[in-house]
Coordinates of C-alpha atoms and ligand atoms in Angstrom, one line a residue:
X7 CA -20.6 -29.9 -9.7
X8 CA -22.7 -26.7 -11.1
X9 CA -19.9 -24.1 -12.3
X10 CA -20.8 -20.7 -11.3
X11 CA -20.3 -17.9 -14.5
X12 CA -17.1 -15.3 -14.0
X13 CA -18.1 -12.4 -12.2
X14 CA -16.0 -10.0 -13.8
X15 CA -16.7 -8.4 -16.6
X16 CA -15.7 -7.7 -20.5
X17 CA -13.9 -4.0 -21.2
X18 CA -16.8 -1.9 -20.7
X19 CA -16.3 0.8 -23.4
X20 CA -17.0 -2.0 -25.9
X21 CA -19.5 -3.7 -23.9
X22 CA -21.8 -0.3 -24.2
X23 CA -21.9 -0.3 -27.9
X24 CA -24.7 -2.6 -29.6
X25 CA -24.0 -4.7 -32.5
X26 CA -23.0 -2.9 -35.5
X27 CA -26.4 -1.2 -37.6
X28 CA -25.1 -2.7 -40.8
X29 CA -25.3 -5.9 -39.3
X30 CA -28.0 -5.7 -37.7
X31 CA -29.9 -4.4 -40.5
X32 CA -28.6 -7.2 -43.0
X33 CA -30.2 -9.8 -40.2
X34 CA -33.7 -7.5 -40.0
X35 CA -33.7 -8.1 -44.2
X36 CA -33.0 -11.6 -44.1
X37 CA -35.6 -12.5 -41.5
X38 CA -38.2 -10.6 -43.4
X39 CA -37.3 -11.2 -46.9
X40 CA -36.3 -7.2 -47.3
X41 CA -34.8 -5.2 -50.0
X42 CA -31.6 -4.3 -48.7
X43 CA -30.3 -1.4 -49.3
X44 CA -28.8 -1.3 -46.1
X45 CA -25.1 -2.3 -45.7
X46 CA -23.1 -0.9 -48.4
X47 CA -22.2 -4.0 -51.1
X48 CA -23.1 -4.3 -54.4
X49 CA -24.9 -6.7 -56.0
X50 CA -22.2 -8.0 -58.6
X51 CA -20.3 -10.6 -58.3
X52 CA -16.4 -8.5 -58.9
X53 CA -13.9 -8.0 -61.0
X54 CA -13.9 -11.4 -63.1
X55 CA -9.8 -11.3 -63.4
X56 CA -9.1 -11.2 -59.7
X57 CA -11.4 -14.2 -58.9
X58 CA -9.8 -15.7 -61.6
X59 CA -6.4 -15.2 -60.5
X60 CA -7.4 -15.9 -56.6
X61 CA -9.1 -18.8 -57.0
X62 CA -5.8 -20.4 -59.1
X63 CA -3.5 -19.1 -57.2
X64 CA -5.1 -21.3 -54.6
X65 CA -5.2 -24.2 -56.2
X66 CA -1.3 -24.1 -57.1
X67 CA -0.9 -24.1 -53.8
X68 CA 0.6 -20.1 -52.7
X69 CA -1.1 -21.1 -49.4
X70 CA 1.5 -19.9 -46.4
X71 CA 2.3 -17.0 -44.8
X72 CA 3.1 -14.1 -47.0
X73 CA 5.6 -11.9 -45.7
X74 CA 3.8 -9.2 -43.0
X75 CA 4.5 -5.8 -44.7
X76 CA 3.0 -7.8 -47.8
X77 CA 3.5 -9.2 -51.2
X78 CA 6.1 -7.1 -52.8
X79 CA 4.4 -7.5 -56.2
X80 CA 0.8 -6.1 -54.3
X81 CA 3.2 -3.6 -52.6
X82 CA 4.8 -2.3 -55.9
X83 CA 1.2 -1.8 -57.3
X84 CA -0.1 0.1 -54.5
X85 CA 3.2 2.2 -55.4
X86 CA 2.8 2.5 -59.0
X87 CA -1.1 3.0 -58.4
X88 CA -0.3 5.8 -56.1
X89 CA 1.9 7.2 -59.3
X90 CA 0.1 6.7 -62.0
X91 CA -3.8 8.4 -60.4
X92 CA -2.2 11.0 -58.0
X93 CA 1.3 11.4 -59.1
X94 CA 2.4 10.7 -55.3
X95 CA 5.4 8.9 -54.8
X96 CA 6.0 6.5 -52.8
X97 CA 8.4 3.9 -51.7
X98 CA 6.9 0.4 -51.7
X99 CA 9.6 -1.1 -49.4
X100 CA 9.4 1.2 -46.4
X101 CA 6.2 3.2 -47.2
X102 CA 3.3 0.8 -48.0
X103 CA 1.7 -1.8 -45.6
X104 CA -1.2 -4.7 -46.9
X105 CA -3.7 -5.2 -44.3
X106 CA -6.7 -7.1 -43.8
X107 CA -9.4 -4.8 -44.8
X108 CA -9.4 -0.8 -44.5
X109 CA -11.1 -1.4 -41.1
X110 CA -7.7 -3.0 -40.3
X111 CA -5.8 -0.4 -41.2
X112 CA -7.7 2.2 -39.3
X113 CA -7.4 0.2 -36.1
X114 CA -3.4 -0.3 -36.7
X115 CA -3.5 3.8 -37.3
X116 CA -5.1 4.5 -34.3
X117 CA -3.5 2.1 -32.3
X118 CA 0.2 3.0 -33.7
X119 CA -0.3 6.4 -33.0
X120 CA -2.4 7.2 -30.3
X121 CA -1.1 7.4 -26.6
X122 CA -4.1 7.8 -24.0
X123 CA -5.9 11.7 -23.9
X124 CA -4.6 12.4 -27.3
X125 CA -7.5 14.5 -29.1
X126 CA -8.7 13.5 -32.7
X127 CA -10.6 15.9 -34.7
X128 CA -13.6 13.4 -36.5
X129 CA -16.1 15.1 -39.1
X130 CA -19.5 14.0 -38.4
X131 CA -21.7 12.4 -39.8
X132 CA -18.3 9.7 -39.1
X133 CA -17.9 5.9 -40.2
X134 CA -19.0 3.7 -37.4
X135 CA -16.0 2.4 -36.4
X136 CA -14.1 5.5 -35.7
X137 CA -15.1 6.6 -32.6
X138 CA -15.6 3.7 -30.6
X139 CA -12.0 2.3 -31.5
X140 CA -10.5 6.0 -30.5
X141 CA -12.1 5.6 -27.0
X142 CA -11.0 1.8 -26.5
X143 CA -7.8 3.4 -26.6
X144 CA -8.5 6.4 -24.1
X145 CA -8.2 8.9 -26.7
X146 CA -11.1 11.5 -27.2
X147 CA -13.0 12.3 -30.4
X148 CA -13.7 15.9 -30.9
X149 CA -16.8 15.8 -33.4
X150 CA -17.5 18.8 -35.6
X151 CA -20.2 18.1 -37.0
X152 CA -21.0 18.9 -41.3
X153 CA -24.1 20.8 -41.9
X154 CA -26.9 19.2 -44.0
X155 CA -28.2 19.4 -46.7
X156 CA -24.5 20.4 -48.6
X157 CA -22.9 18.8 -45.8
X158 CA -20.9 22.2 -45.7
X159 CA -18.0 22.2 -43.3
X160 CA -17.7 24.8 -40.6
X161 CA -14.8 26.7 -40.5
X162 CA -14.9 28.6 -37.0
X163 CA -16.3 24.8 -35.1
X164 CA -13.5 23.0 -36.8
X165 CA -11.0 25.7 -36.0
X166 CA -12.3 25.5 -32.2
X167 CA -11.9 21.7 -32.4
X168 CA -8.2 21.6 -33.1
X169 CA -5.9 22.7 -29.9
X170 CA -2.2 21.4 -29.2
X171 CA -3.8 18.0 -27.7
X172 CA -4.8 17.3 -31.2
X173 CA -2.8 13.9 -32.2
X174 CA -5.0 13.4 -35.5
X175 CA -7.8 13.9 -38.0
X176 CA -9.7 11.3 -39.7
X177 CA -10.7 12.9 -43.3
X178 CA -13.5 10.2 -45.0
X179 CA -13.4 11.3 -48.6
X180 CA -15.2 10.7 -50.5
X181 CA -17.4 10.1 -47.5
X182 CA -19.3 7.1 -46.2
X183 CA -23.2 8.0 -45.5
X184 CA -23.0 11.8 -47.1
X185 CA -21.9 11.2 -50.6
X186 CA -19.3 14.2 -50.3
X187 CA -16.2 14.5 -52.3
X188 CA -14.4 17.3 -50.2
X189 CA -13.1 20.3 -52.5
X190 CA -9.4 21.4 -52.6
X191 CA -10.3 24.6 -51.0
X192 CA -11.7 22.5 -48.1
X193 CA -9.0 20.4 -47.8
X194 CA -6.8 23.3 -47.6
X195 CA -9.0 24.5 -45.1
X196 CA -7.9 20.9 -43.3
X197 CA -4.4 20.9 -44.4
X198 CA -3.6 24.4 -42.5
X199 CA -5.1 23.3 -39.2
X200 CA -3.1 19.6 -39.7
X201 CA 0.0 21.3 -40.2
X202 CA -0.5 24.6 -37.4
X203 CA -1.0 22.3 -35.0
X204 CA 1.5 19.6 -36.0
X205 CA -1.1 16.7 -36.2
X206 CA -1.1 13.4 -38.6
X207 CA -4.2 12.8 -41.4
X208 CA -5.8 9.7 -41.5
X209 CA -7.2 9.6 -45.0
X210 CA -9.8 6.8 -45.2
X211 CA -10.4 7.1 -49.0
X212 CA -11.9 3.9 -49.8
X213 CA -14.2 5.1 -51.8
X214 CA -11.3 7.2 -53.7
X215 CA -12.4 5.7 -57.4
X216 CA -16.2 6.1 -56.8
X217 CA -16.7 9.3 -57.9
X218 CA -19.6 11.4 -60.2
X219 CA -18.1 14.4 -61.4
X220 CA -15.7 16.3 -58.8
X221 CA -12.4 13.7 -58.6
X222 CA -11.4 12.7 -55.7
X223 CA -8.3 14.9 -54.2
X224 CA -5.7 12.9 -51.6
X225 CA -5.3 15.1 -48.8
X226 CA -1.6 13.8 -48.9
X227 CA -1.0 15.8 -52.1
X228 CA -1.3 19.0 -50.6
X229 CA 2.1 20.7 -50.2
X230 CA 2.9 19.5 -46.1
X231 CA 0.7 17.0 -46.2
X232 CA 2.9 14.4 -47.6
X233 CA 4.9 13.9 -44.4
X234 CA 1.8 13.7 -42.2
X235 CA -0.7 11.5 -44.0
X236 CA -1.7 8.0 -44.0
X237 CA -3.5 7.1 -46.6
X238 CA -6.4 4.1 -46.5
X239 CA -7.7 2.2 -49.7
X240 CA -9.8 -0.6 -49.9
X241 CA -9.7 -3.5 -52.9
X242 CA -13.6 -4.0 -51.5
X243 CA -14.5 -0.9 -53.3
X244 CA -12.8 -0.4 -56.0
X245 CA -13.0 -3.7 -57.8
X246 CA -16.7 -4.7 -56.2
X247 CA -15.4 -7.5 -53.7
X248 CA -16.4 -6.3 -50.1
X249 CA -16.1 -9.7 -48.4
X250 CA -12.6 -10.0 -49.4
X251 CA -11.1 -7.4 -46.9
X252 CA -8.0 -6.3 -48.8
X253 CA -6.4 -2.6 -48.0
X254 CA -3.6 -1.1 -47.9
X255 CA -1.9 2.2 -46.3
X256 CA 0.6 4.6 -47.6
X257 CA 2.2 7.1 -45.1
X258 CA 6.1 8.0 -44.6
X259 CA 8.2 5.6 -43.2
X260 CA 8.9 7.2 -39.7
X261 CA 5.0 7.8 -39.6
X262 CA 4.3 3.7 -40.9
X263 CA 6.5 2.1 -38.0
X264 CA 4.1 2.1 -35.4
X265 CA 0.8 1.5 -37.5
X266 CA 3.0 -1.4 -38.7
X267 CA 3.9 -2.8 -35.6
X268 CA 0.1 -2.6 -34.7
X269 CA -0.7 -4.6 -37.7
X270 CA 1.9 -7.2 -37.1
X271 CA 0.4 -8.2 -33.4
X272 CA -3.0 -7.6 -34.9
X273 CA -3.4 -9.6 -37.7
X274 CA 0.1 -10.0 -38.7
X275 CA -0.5 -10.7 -42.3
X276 CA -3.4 -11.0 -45.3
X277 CA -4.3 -13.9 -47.4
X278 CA -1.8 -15.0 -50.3
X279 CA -3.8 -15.8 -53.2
X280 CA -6.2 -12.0 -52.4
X281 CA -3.1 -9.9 -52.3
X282 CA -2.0 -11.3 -55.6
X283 CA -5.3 -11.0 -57.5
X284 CA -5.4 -7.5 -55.8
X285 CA -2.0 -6.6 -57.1
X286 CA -3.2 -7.3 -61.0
X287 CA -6.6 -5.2 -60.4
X288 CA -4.4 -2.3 -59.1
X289 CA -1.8 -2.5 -62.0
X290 CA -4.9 -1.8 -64.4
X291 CA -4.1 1.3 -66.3
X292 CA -6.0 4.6 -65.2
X293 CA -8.9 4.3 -67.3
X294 CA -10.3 1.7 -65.9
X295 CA -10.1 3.7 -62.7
X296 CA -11.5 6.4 -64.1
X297 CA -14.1 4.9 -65.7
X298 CA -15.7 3.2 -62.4
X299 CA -18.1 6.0 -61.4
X300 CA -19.9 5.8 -64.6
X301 CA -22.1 2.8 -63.7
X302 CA -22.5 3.7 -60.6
X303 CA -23.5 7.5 -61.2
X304 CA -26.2 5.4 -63.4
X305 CA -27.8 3.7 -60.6
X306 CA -27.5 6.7 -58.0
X307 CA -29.7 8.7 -60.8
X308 CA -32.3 5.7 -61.5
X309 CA -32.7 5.6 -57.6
X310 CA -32.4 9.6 -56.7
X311 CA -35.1 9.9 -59.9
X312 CA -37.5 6.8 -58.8
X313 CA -37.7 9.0 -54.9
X314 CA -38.0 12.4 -56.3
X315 CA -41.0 10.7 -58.6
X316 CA -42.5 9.9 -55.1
X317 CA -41.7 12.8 -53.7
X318 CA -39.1 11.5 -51.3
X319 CA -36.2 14.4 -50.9
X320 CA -32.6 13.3 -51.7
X321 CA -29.1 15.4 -50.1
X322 CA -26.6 16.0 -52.9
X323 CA -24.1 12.7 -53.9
X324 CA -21.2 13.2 -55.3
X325 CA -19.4 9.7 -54.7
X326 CA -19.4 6.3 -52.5
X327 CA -22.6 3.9 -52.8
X328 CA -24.8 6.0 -50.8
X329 CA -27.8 8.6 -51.6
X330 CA -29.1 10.2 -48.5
X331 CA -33.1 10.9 -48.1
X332 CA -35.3 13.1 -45.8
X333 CA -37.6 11.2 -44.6
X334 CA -39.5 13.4 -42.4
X335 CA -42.8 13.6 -44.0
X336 CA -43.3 10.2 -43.1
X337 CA -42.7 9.9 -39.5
X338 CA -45.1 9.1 -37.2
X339 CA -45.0 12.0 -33.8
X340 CA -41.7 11.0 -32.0
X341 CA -40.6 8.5 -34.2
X342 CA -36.7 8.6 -34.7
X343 CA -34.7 7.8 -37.5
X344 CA -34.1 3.7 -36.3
X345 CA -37.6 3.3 -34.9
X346 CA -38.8 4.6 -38.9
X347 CA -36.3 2.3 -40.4
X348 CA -37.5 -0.7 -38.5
X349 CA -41.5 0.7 -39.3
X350 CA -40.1 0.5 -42.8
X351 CA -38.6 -3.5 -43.0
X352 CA -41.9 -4.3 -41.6
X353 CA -44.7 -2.1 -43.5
X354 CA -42.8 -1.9 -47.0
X355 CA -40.2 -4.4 -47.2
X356 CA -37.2 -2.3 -47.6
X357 CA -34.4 -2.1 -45.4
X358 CA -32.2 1.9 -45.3
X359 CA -30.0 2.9 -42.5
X360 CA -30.7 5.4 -40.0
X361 CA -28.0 8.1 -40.1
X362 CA -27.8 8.3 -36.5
X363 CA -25.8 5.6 -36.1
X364 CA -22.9 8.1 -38.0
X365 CA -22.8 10.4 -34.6
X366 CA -22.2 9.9 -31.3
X367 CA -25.3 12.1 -29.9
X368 CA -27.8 14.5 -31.0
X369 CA -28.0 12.6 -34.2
X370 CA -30.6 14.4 -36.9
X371 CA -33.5 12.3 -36.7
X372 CA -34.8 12.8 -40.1
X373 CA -32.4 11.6 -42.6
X374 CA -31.6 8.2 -43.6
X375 CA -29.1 6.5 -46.1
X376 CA -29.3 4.1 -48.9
X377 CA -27.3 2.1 -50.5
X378 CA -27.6 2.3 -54.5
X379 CA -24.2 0.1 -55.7
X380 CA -27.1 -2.5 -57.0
X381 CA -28.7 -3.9 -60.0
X382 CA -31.4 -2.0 -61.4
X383 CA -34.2 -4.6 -60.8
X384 CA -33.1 -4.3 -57.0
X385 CA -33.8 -0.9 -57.4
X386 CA -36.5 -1.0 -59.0
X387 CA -37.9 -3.1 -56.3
X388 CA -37.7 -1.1 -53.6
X389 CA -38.9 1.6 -55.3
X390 CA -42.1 -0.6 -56.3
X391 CA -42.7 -1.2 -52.4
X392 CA -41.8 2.1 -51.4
X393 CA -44.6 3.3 -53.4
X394 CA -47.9 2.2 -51.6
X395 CA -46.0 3.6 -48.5
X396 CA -45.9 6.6 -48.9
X397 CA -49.3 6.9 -50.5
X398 CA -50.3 5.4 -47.5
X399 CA -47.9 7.4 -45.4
Ligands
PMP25 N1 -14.2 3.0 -44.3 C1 -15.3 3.4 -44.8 C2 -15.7 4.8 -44.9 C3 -16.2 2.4 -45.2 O1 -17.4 2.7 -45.7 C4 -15.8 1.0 -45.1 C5 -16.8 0.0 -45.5 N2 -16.4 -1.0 -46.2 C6 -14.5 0.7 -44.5 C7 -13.8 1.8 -44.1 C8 -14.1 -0.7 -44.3 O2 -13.5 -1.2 -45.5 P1 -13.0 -2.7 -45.6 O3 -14.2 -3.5 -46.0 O4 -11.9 -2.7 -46.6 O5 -12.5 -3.1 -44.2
LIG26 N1 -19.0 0.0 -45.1 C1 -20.2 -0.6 -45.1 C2 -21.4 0.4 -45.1 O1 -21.2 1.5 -44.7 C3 -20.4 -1.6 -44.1 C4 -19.3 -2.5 -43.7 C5 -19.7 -3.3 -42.5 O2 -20.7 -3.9 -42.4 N2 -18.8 -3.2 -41.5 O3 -22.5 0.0 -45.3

């Protein structure tokens, strides 16, 4: 008997996104033996102690269900963490929640505390994963959009953006592809319209220890804030293990109920032996926080100076992995930002991300990002290939 296929249909919000650029550009290296400076991981191999402590903590057998808030010992550290670089307090019983990645958490956010037409004010250029999530849910992004090359937030668009329909605002600082660390006086800015309007933060701030120069400010230490702010970190950032998809939240307890409840149909819980290697990183004392953004500030200088010596144009980076580059000069008449970075894999081995996949319609066409949390010899070599490129180009 020949089985006919279903005629209905996946959701169809989801089914009209393509796969994921990062993804997508990871396979495009692979297949042609690229230098990938595409999806944003680094090259090292992480904090030595936490595999350590994983990998033994494995073999003496901590292999079952932790509990679904998470460890208390990985719960206290996000506490005492929270203390000891931002002087917030926060109760690890009833305030903090361990899920399986920040992408995790932002799902359980939006889906613990959106109800369908609720407004959400999102700063473009905005993470990938934002947008599309919001919408599953029926809930509408409102996009103001920052304006290149400062990435300069405007006041009067965001002021227009923000009505009594707005539920939320999703704050990315430091932000994933600009590089910005947004100022106290912008986050006042923020904090004003959050609280006028009576609407919660979402503070994805996994980037919040890879800094160069300005430090990183929580929006949830602004006076109001407190009460109104989740707040999103990522052990795949700060101690260089990306695949491991530990992160936690912080928010008020009234706030964390729902998110919770999100997270406890969603994934329910988050490896045993990561949450306890994650709970010794975080209990690290402040220097070696602080001291994170050094090597990296390294490599975003010997990439930024290896473009400028080609004359490739670089937007100011203040934090994250990422260097943004105009890449204008080089485009062939009509050719957009993916259409170049394809051009790119093919003609110089060296795979960037267009940073239209950040905005949800009349992208700029001319920029693109790179990744620079890498060893210098990757570096190196794709700066070797992008040479005869733009000779050529
Ligand atoms: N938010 C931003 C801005 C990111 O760049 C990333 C990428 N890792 C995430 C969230 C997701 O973090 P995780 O890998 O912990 O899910
Ligand atoms: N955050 C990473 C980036 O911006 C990608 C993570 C992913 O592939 N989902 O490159």
């Amino acid at each position: 008997m020949v089985l006919s296929p279903p005629m209905k249909r996946g959701n169809a919000t989801l089914s009209g996104y393509g796969t994921t650029i990062f993804e997508a550009m990871s396979a495009l290296a692979r297949e042609h033996q690229a230098v990938n400076l595409g999806q944003g991981f680094p090259d090292d191999k992480g904090t030595l102690t936490l595999r350590q402590a994983a990998a033994a903590y494995v073999v003496e057998g901590h292999n079952q269900y932790p509990p679904m808030m998470g460890m208390p010992a990985l719960r206290q550290a996000v506490s005492a963490h929270a203390a000891r670089c931002y002087d917030l307090t926060v109760d690890w019983q009833t305030e903090v929640l361990i899920t399986s990645g920040a992408t995790e958490a932002l799902l359980d956010c939006f889906l613990g505390l959106l109800e369908v037409g609720d407004e959400v004010v999102l700063l473009e250029p905005a993470y990938d994963t934002y947008a599309p999530v919001i919408r599953r849910l029926g809930a509408i992004p409102r996009a103001v959009r920052l304006v290149p090359p400062s990435w300069a937030l405007p006041i009067d668009e965001l002021r227009a953006a923000f009505s009594a329909k707005t539920k939320l605002l999703v704050l990315n600082s430091p932000m994933n592809p600009t590089g910005k660390v947004f100022t106290r006086d912008e986050l006042a800015v923020l904090a004003k319209l959050c609280i006028d309007h009576d609407a919660f933060a979402v503070c994805d701030e996994v980037y919040e220890h890879l800094t160069f120069g300005p430090s990183h400010i929580p929006l949830a230490t602004l006076p109001g804030m407190r009460e109104r702010t989740a707040r999103i970190g990522s052990a795949g950032k700060t101690f260089s293990i990306t695949g491991w998809k530990v992160g936690y939240i912080t928010a008020p307890s009234a706030m964390l109920q729902p998110i919770t409840k999100a997270h406890q149909f969603a994934t329910f819980t988050t490896p045993p032996n990561l949450q306890h290697a994650v709970a010794l990183g975080l209990g690290f004392e402040k220097a070696f926080f602080d001291a994170l953004g050094d090597p990296l500030a390294r490599s975003r200088d010997r990439l930024r100076t290896g473009l400028e010596r080609l004359g490739i144009p670089t937007l100011p980076c203040d934090g994250t992995y990422f260097l943004v580059l105009d890449i204008a000069k080089w485009q062939q008449p009509g050719e957009d930002d993916i259409a170049f970075c394809k051009r790119l894999v093919l003609e110089a081995g060296v795979v960037l991300i267009p940073m239209s996949a950040f905005y949800e319609s009349n992208a700029p066409t001319n920029l693109v990002r790179a990744c620079f949390c890498k060893a210098d010899a990757t570096l190196d070599a794709a700066l070797e290939r992008l040479a005869p490129f733009v000779t050529a180009g």
